[in-house]
Tab-separated table of C-alpha atoms and ligand atoms in Angstrom:
chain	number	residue	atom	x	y	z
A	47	UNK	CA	41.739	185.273	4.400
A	48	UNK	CA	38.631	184.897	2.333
A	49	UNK	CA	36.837	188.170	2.000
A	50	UNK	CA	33.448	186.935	1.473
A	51	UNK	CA	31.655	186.532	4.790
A	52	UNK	CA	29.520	183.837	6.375
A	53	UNK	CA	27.320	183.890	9.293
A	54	UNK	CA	24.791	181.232	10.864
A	55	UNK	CA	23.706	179.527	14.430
A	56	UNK	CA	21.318	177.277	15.810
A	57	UNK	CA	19.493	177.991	19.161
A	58	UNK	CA	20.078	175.605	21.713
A	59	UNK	CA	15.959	174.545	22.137
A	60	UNK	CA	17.017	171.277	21.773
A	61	UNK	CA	18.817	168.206	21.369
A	62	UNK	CA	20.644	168.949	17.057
A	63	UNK	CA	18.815	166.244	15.292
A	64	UNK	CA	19.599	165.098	11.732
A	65	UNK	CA	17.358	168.364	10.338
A	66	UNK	CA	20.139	170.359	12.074
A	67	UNK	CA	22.892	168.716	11.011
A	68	UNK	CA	21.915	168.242	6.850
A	69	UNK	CA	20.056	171.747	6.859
A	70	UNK	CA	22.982	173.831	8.591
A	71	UNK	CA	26.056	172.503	10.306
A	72	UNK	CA	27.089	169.463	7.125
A	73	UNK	CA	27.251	172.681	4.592
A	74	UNK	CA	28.846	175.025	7.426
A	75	UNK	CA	31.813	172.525	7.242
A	76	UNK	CA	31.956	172.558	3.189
A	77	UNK	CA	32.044	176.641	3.535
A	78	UNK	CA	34.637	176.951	5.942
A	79	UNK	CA	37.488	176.598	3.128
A	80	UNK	CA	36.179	179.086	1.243
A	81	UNK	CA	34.891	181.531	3.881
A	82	UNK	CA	35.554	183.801	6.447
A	83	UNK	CA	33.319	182.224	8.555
A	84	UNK	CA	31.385	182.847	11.773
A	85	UNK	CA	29.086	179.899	13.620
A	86	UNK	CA	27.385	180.793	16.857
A	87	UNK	CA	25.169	178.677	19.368
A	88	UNK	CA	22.455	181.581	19.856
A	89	UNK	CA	21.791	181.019	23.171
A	90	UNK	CA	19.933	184.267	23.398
A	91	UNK	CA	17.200	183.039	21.166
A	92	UNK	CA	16.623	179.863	23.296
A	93	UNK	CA	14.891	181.836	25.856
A	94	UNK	CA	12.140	183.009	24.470
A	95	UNK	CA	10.951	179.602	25.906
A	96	UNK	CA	11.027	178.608	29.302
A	97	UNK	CA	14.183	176.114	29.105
A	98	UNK	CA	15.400	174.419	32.639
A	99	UNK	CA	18.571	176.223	33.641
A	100	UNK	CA	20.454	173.332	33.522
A	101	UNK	CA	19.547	171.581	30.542
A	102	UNK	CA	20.302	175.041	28.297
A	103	UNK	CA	23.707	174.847	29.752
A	104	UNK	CA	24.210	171.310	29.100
A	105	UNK	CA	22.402	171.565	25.287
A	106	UNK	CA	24.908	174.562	25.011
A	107	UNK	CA	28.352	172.859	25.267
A	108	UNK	CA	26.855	169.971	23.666
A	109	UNK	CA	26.377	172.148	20.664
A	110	UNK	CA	29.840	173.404	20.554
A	111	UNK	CA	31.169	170.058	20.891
A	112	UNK	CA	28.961	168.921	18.125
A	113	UNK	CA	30.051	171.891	15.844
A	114	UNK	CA	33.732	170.635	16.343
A	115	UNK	CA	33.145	167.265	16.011
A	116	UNK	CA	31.338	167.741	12.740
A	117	UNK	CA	34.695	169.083	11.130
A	118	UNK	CA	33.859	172.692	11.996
A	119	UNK	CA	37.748	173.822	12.950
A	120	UNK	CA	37.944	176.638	15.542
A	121	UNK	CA	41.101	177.249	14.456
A	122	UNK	CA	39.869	178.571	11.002
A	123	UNK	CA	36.122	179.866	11.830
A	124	UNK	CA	35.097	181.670	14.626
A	125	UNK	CA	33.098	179.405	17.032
A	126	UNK	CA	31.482	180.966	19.679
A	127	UNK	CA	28.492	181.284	22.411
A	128	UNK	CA	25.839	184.694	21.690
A	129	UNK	CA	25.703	186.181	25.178
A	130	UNK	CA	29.380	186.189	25.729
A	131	UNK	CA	29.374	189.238	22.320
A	132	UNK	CA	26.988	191.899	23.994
A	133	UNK	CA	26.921	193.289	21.103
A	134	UNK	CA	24.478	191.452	19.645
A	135	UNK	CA	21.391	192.644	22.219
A	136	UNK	CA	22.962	196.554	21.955
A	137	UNK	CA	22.477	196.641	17.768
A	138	UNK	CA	19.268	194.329	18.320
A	139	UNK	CA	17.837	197.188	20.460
A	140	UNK	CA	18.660	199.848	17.767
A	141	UNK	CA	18.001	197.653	14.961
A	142	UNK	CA	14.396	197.322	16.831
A	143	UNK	CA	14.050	200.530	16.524
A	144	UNK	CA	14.059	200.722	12.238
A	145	UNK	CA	11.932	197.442	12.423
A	146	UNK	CA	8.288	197.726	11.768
A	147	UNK	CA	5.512	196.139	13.865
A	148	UNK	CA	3.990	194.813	10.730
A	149	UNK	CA	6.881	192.863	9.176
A	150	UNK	CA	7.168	191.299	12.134
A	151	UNK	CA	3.685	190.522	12.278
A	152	UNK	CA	4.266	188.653	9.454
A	153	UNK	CA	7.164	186.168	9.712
A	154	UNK	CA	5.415	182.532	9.751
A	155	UNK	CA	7.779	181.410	12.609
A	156	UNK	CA	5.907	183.945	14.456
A	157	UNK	CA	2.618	182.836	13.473
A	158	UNK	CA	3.669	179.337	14.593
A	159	UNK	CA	5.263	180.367	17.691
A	160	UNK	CA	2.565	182.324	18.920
A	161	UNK	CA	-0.162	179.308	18.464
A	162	UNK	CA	2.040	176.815	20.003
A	163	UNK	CA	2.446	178.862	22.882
A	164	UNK	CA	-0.106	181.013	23.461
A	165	UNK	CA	0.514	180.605	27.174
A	166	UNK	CA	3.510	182.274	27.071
A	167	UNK	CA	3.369	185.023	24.294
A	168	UNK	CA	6.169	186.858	25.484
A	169	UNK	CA	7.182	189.939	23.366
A	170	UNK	CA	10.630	188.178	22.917
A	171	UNK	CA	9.179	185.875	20.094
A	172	UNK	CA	7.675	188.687	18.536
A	173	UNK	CA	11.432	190.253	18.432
A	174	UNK	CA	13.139	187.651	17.579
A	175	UNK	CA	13.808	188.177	14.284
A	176	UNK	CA	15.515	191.780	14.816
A	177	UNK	CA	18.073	189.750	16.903
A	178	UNK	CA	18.446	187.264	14.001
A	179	UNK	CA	19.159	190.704	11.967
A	180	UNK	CA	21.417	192.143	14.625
A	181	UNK	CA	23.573	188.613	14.456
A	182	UNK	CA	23.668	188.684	10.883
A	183	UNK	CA	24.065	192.124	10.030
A	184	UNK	CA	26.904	192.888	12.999
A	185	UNK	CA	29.769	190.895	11.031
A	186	UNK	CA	28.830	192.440	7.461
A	187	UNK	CA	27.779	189.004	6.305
A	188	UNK	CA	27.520	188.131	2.875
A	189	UNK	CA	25.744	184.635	2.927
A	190	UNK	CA	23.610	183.377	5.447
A	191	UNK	CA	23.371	179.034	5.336
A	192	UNK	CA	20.419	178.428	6.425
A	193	UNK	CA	17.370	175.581	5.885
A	194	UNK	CA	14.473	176.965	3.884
A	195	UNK	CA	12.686	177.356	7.440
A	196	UNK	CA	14.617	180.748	8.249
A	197	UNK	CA	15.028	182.233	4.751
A	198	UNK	CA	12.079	184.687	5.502
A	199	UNK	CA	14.291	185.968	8.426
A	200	UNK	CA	17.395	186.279	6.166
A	201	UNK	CA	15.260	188.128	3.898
A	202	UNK	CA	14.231	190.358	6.305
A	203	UNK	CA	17.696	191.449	7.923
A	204	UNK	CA	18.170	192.468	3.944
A	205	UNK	CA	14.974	194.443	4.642
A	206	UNK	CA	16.103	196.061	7.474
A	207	UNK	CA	19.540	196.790	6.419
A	208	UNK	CA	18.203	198.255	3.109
A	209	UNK	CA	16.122	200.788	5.396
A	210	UNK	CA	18.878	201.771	7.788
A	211	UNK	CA	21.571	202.385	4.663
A	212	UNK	CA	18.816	203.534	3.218
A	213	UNK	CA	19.086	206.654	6.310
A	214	UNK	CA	22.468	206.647	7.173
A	215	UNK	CA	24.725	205.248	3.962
A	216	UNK	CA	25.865	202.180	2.940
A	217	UNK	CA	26.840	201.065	7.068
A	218	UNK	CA	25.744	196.994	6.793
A	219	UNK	CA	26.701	194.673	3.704
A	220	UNK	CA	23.473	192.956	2.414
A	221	UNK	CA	23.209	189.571	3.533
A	222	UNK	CA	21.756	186.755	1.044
A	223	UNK	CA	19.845	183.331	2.407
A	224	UNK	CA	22.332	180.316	1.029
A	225	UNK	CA	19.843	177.227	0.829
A	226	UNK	CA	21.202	173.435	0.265
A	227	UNK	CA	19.878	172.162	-2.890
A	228	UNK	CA	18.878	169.087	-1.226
A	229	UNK	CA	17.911	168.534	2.159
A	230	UNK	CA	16.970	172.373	3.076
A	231	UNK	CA	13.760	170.777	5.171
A	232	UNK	CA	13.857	167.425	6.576
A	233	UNK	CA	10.891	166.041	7.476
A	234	UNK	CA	9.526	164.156	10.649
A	235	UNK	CA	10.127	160.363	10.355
A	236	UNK	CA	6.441	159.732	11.585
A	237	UNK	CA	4.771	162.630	9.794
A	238	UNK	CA	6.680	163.510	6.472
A	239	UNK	CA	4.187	166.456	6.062
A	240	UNK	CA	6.120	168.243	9.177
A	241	UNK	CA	9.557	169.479	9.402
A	242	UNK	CA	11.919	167.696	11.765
A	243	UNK	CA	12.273	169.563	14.669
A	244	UNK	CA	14.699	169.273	18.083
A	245	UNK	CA	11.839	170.560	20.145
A	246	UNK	CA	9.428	168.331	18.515
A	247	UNK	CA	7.361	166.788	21.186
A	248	UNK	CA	7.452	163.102	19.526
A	249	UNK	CA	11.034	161.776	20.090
A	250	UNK	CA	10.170	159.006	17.417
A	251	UNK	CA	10.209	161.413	14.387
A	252	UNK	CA	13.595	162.915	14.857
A	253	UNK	CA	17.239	161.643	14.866
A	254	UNK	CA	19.229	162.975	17.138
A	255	UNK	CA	22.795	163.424	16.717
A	256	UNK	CA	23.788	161.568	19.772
A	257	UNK	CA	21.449	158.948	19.355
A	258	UNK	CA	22.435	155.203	19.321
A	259	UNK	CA	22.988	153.003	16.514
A	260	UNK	CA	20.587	151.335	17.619
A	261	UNK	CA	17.821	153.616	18.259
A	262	UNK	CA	18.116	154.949	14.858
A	263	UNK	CA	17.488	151.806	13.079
A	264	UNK	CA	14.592	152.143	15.060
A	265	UNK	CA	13.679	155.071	13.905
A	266	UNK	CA	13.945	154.571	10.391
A	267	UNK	CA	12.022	151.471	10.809
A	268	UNK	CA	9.343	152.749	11.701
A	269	UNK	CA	9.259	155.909	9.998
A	270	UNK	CA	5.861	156.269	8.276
A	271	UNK	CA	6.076	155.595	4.175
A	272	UNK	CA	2.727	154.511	1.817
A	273	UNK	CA	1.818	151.496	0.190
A	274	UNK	CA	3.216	151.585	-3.394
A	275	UNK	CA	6.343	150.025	-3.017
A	276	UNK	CA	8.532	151.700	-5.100
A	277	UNK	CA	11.664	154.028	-4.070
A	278	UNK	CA	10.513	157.610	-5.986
A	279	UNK	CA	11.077	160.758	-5.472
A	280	UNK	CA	8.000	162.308	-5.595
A	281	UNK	CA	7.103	164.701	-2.381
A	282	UNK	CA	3.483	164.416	-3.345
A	283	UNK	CA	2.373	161.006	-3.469
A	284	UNK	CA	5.169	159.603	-1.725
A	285	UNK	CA	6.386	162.108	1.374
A	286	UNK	CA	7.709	159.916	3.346
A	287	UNK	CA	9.908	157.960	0.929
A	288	UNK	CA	10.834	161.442	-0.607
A	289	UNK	CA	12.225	162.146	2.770
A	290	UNK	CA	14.079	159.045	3.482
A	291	UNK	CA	15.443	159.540	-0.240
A	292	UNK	CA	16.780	163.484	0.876
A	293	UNK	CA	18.493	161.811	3.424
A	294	UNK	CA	19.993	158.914	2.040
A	295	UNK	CA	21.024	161.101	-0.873
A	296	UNK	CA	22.475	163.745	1.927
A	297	UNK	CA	24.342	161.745	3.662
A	298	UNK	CA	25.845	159.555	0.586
A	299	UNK	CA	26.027	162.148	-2.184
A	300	UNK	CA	24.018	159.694	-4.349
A	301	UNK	CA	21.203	161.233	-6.989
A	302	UNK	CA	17.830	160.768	-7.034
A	303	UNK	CA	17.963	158.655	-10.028
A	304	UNK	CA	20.612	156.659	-8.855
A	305	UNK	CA	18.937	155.504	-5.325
A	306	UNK	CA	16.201	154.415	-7.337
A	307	UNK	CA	18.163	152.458	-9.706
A	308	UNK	CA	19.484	151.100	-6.552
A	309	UNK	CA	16.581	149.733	-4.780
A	310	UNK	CA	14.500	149.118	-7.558
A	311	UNK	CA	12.701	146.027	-7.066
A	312	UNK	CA	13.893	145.753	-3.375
A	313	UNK	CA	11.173	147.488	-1.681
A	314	UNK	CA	10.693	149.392	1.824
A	315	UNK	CA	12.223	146.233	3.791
A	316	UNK	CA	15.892	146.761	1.890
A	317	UNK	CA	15.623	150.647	1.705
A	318	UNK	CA	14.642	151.949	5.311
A	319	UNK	CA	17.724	149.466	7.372
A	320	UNK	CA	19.739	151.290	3.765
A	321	UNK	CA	19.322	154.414	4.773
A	322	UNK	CA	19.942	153.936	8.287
A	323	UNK	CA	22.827	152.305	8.287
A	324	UNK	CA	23.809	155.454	6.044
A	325	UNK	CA	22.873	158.024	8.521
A	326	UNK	CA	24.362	155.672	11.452
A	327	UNK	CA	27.731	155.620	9.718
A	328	UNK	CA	27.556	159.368	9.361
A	329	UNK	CA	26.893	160.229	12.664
A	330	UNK	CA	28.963	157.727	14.896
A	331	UNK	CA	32.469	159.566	14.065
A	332	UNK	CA	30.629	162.647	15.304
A	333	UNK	CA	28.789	161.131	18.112
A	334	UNK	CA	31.905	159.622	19.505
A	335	UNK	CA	34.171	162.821	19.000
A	336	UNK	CA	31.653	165.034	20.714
A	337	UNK	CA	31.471	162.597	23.868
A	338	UNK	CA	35.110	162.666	23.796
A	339	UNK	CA	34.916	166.616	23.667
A	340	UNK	CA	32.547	166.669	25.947
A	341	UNK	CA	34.649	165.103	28.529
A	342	UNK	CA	37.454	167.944	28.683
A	343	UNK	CA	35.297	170.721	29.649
A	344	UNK	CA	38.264	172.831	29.985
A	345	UNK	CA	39.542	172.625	25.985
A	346	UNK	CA	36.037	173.746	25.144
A	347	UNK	CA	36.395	176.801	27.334
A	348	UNK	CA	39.051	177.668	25.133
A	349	UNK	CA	37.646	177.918	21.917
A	350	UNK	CA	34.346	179.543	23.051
A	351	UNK	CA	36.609	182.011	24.819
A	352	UNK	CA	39.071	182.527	21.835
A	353	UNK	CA	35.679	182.791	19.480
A	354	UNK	CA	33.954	185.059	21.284
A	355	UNK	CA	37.017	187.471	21.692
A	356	UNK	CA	37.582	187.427	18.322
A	357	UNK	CA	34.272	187.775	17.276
A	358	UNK	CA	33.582	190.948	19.831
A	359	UNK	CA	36.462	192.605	17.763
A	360	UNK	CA	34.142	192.601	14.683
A	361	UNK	CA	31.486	193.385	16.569
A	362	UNK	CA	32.328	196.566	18.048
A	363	UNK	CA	34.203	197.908	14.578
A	364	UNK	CA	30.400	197.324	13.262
A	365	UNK	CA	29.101	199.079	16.020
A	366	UNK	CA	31.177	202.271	16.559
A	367	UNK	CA	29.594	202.505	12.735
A	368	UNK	CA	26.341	202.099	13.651
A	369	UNK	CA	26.693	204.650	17.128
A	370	UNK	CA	28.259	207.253	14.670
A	371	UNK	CA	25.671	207.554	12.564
A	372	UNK	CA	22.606	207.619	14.549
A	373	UNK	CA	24.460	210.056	16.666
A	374	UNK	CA	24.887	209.138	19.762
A	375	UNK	CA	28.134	210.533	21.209
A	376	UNK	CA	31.554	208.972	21.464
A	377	UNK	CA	33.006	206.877	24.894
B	643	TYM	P1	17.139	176.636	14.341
B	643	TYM	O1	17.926	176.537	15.587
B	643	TYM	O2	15.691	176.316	14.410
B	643	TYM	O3	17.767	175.720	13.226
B	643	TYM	C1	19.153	175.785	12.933
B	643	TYM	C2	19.424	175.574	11.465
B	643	TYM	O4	19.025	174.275	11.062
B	643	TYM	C3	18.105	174.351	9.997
B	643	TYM	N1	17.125	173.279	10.198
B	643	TYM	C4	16.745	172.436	9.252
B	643	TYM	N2	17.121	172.318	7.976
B	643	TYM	C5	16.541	171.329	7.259
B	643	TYM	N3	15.616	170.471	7.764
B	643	TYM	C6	15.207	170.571	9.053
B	643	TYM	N4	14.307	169.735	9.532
B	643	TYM	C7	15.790	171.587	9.859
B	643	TYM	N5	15.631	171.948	11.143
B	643	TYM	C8	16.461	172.994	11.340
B	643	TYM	C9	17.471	175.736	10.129
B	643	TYM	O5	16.939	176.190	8.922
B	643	TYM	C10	18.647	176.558	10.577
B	643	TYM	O6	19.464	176.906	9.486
B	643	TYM	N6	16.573	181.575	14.093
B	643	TYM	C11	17.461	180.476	13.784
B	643	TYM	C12	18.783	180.566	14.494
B	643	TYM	C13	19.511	181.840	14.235
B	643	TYM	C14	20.237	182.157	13.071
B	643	TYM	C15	20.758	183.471	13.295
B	643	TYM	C16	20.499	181.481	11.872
B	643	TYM	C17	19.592	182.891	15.079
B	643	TYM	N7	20.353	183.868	14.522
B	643	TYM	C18	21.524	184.107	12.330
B	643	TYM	C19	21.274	182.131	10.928
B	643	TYM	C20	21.783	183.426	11.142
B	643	TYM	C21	16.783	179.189	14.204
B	643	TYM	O7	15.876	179.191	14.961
B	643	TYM	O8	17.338	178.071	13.677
């Protein structure tokens, strides 16, 4: 086995939209061979808004099936749901505990958070990084894939692991934020200067995983670009054309330079349907794998089960650390 370590997730807040799948899960899958890798569906970090019951279970196994049918293999990785590894809330409680109010204060997502729902401020958002640590820092990760988004959360698990070794001994390996070259922030289709969010309100600027061919040559269609008429990359002038170019390049592996060789000359009409029958192709094999996952409820049960055993053995090694050293006694 690989001895370098990987941890990441993605909270089930929503249905995984391309952002998701070019940001985290496409470079989870080019990891796993060289890896010893662990993928969770943080479930825990959903609630910090008010989610319908049902609908988080549903967007739950939907996530696992997407994981698999994106070429994650459970086999190799450890695939698993957060609230069936306890451990996670016990070190986030400790791990609270060498977390300061004011770095908290700080993280941007909290900023955002707290405008966007200021009718429900609970202190969970304001926490929610130390669980993010707590994930992380409970398998002795090495490398954290993550879009640029969440890198100021990576950074401050390091942060908080520096300060707790920095008490006790070297007890957690510092994790590092792994960033895609390309495609670490995909924007919104109808307002390039946003990311591209699952719980965005406007279903028109994301693509959803599970969308139809159809509705995502919709999509791209429509997705807002400028007047100049020429396929550039420059995030500037041109945002939304710099974002269809991210994704096109994403999802074909083609340069910067050479997309606009490609379409030079062709304009907007010849690039958008380009790109979407790109991102169509792309996503159908998973789409239609995931359905068929979907439909055998019982398979899935097996390889959350099977991850989160195997991942609660980590876990608790981690953990009898951490209890030793802070002193509390022994079962
Ligand atoms: P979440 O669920 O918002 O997003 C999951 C992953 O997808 C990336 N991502 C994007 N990348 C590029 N463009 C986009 N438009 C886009 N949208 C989302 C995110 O950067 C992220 O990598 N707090 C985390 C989940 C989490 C986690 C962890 C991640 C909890 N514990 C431990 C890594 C390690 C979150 O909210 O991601």
């Amino acid at each position: 086995m690989a001895d370098k370590r990987i941890f990441s997730g993605i909270k089930p807040t929503g249905d995984l939209t391309l952002g998701s799948y070019i940001g985290a899960i496409k470079n989870w899958v080019e990891l796993q061979n060289d890896y010893d890798c662990l993928y969770c569906i943080v479930d825990m970090h959903a609630i910090t808004i008010r989610n319908d019951p049902e609908v988080l279970h549903r967007r739950t196994l939907e996530q696992l099936a997407q994981y698999i049918a994106s070429g994650l293999d459970p086999k190799k990785n450890i695939v698993y749901i957060q609230s069936h590894v306890a451990q996670h809330a016990e070190l986030s409680w400790i791990l609270g505990c060498y977390s300061m109010m004011g770095e908290l204060n700080r993280m941007t997502q909290f900023k955002d958070m707290s405008r966007k729902h200021s009718d429900n401020l609970n202190a969970g958002i304001f926490t929610y990084p130390v669980l993010m640590a707590a994930d992380i820092l409970l398998y002795q990760s090495d490398l954290v894939p993550v879009g640029e988004d969440q890198k100021q959360h990576v950074e401050l698990a390091r942060n908080i692991a520096v300060r707790f070794n920095g008490v006790y001994g070297d007890v957690f390996k510092l994790p590092e934020p792994f960033i895609p070259k390309v495609g670490a922030r995909i924007r919104s289709l109808t307002d390039p200067t946003s990311k591209m969010s699952k719980s965005d309100e406007d279903p028109q600027g994301s693509v959803y995983i599970m969308d139809s061919p159809d509705a995502i040559m919709k999509k791209f269609k429509r997705a807002k670009t400028d007047s100049l008429g020429c396929v550039r990359f420059d995030p500037d002038e041109q945002p939304g054309i710099s974002n269809l170019m991210t994704i096109y390049s994403s999802v074909t592996g083609r340069s910067f330079d050479e997309i606009t060789a490609e379409f030079e000359g062709k304009g907007y009409g010849v690039f958008k349907p380009a790109v979407a029958e790109a991102v169509i192709e792309t996503l159908r094999p998973i789409r239609e794998e995931s359905e068929r996952l979907l439909s055998d409820r019982s398979q899935l049960a097996e390889v959350y089960r099977d991850g989160a055993r195997r991942a609660a053995e980590i876990a608790e090694d981690t953990l009898n650390l951490v209890r030793g050293k802070i002193g509390f006694v022994g079962k």
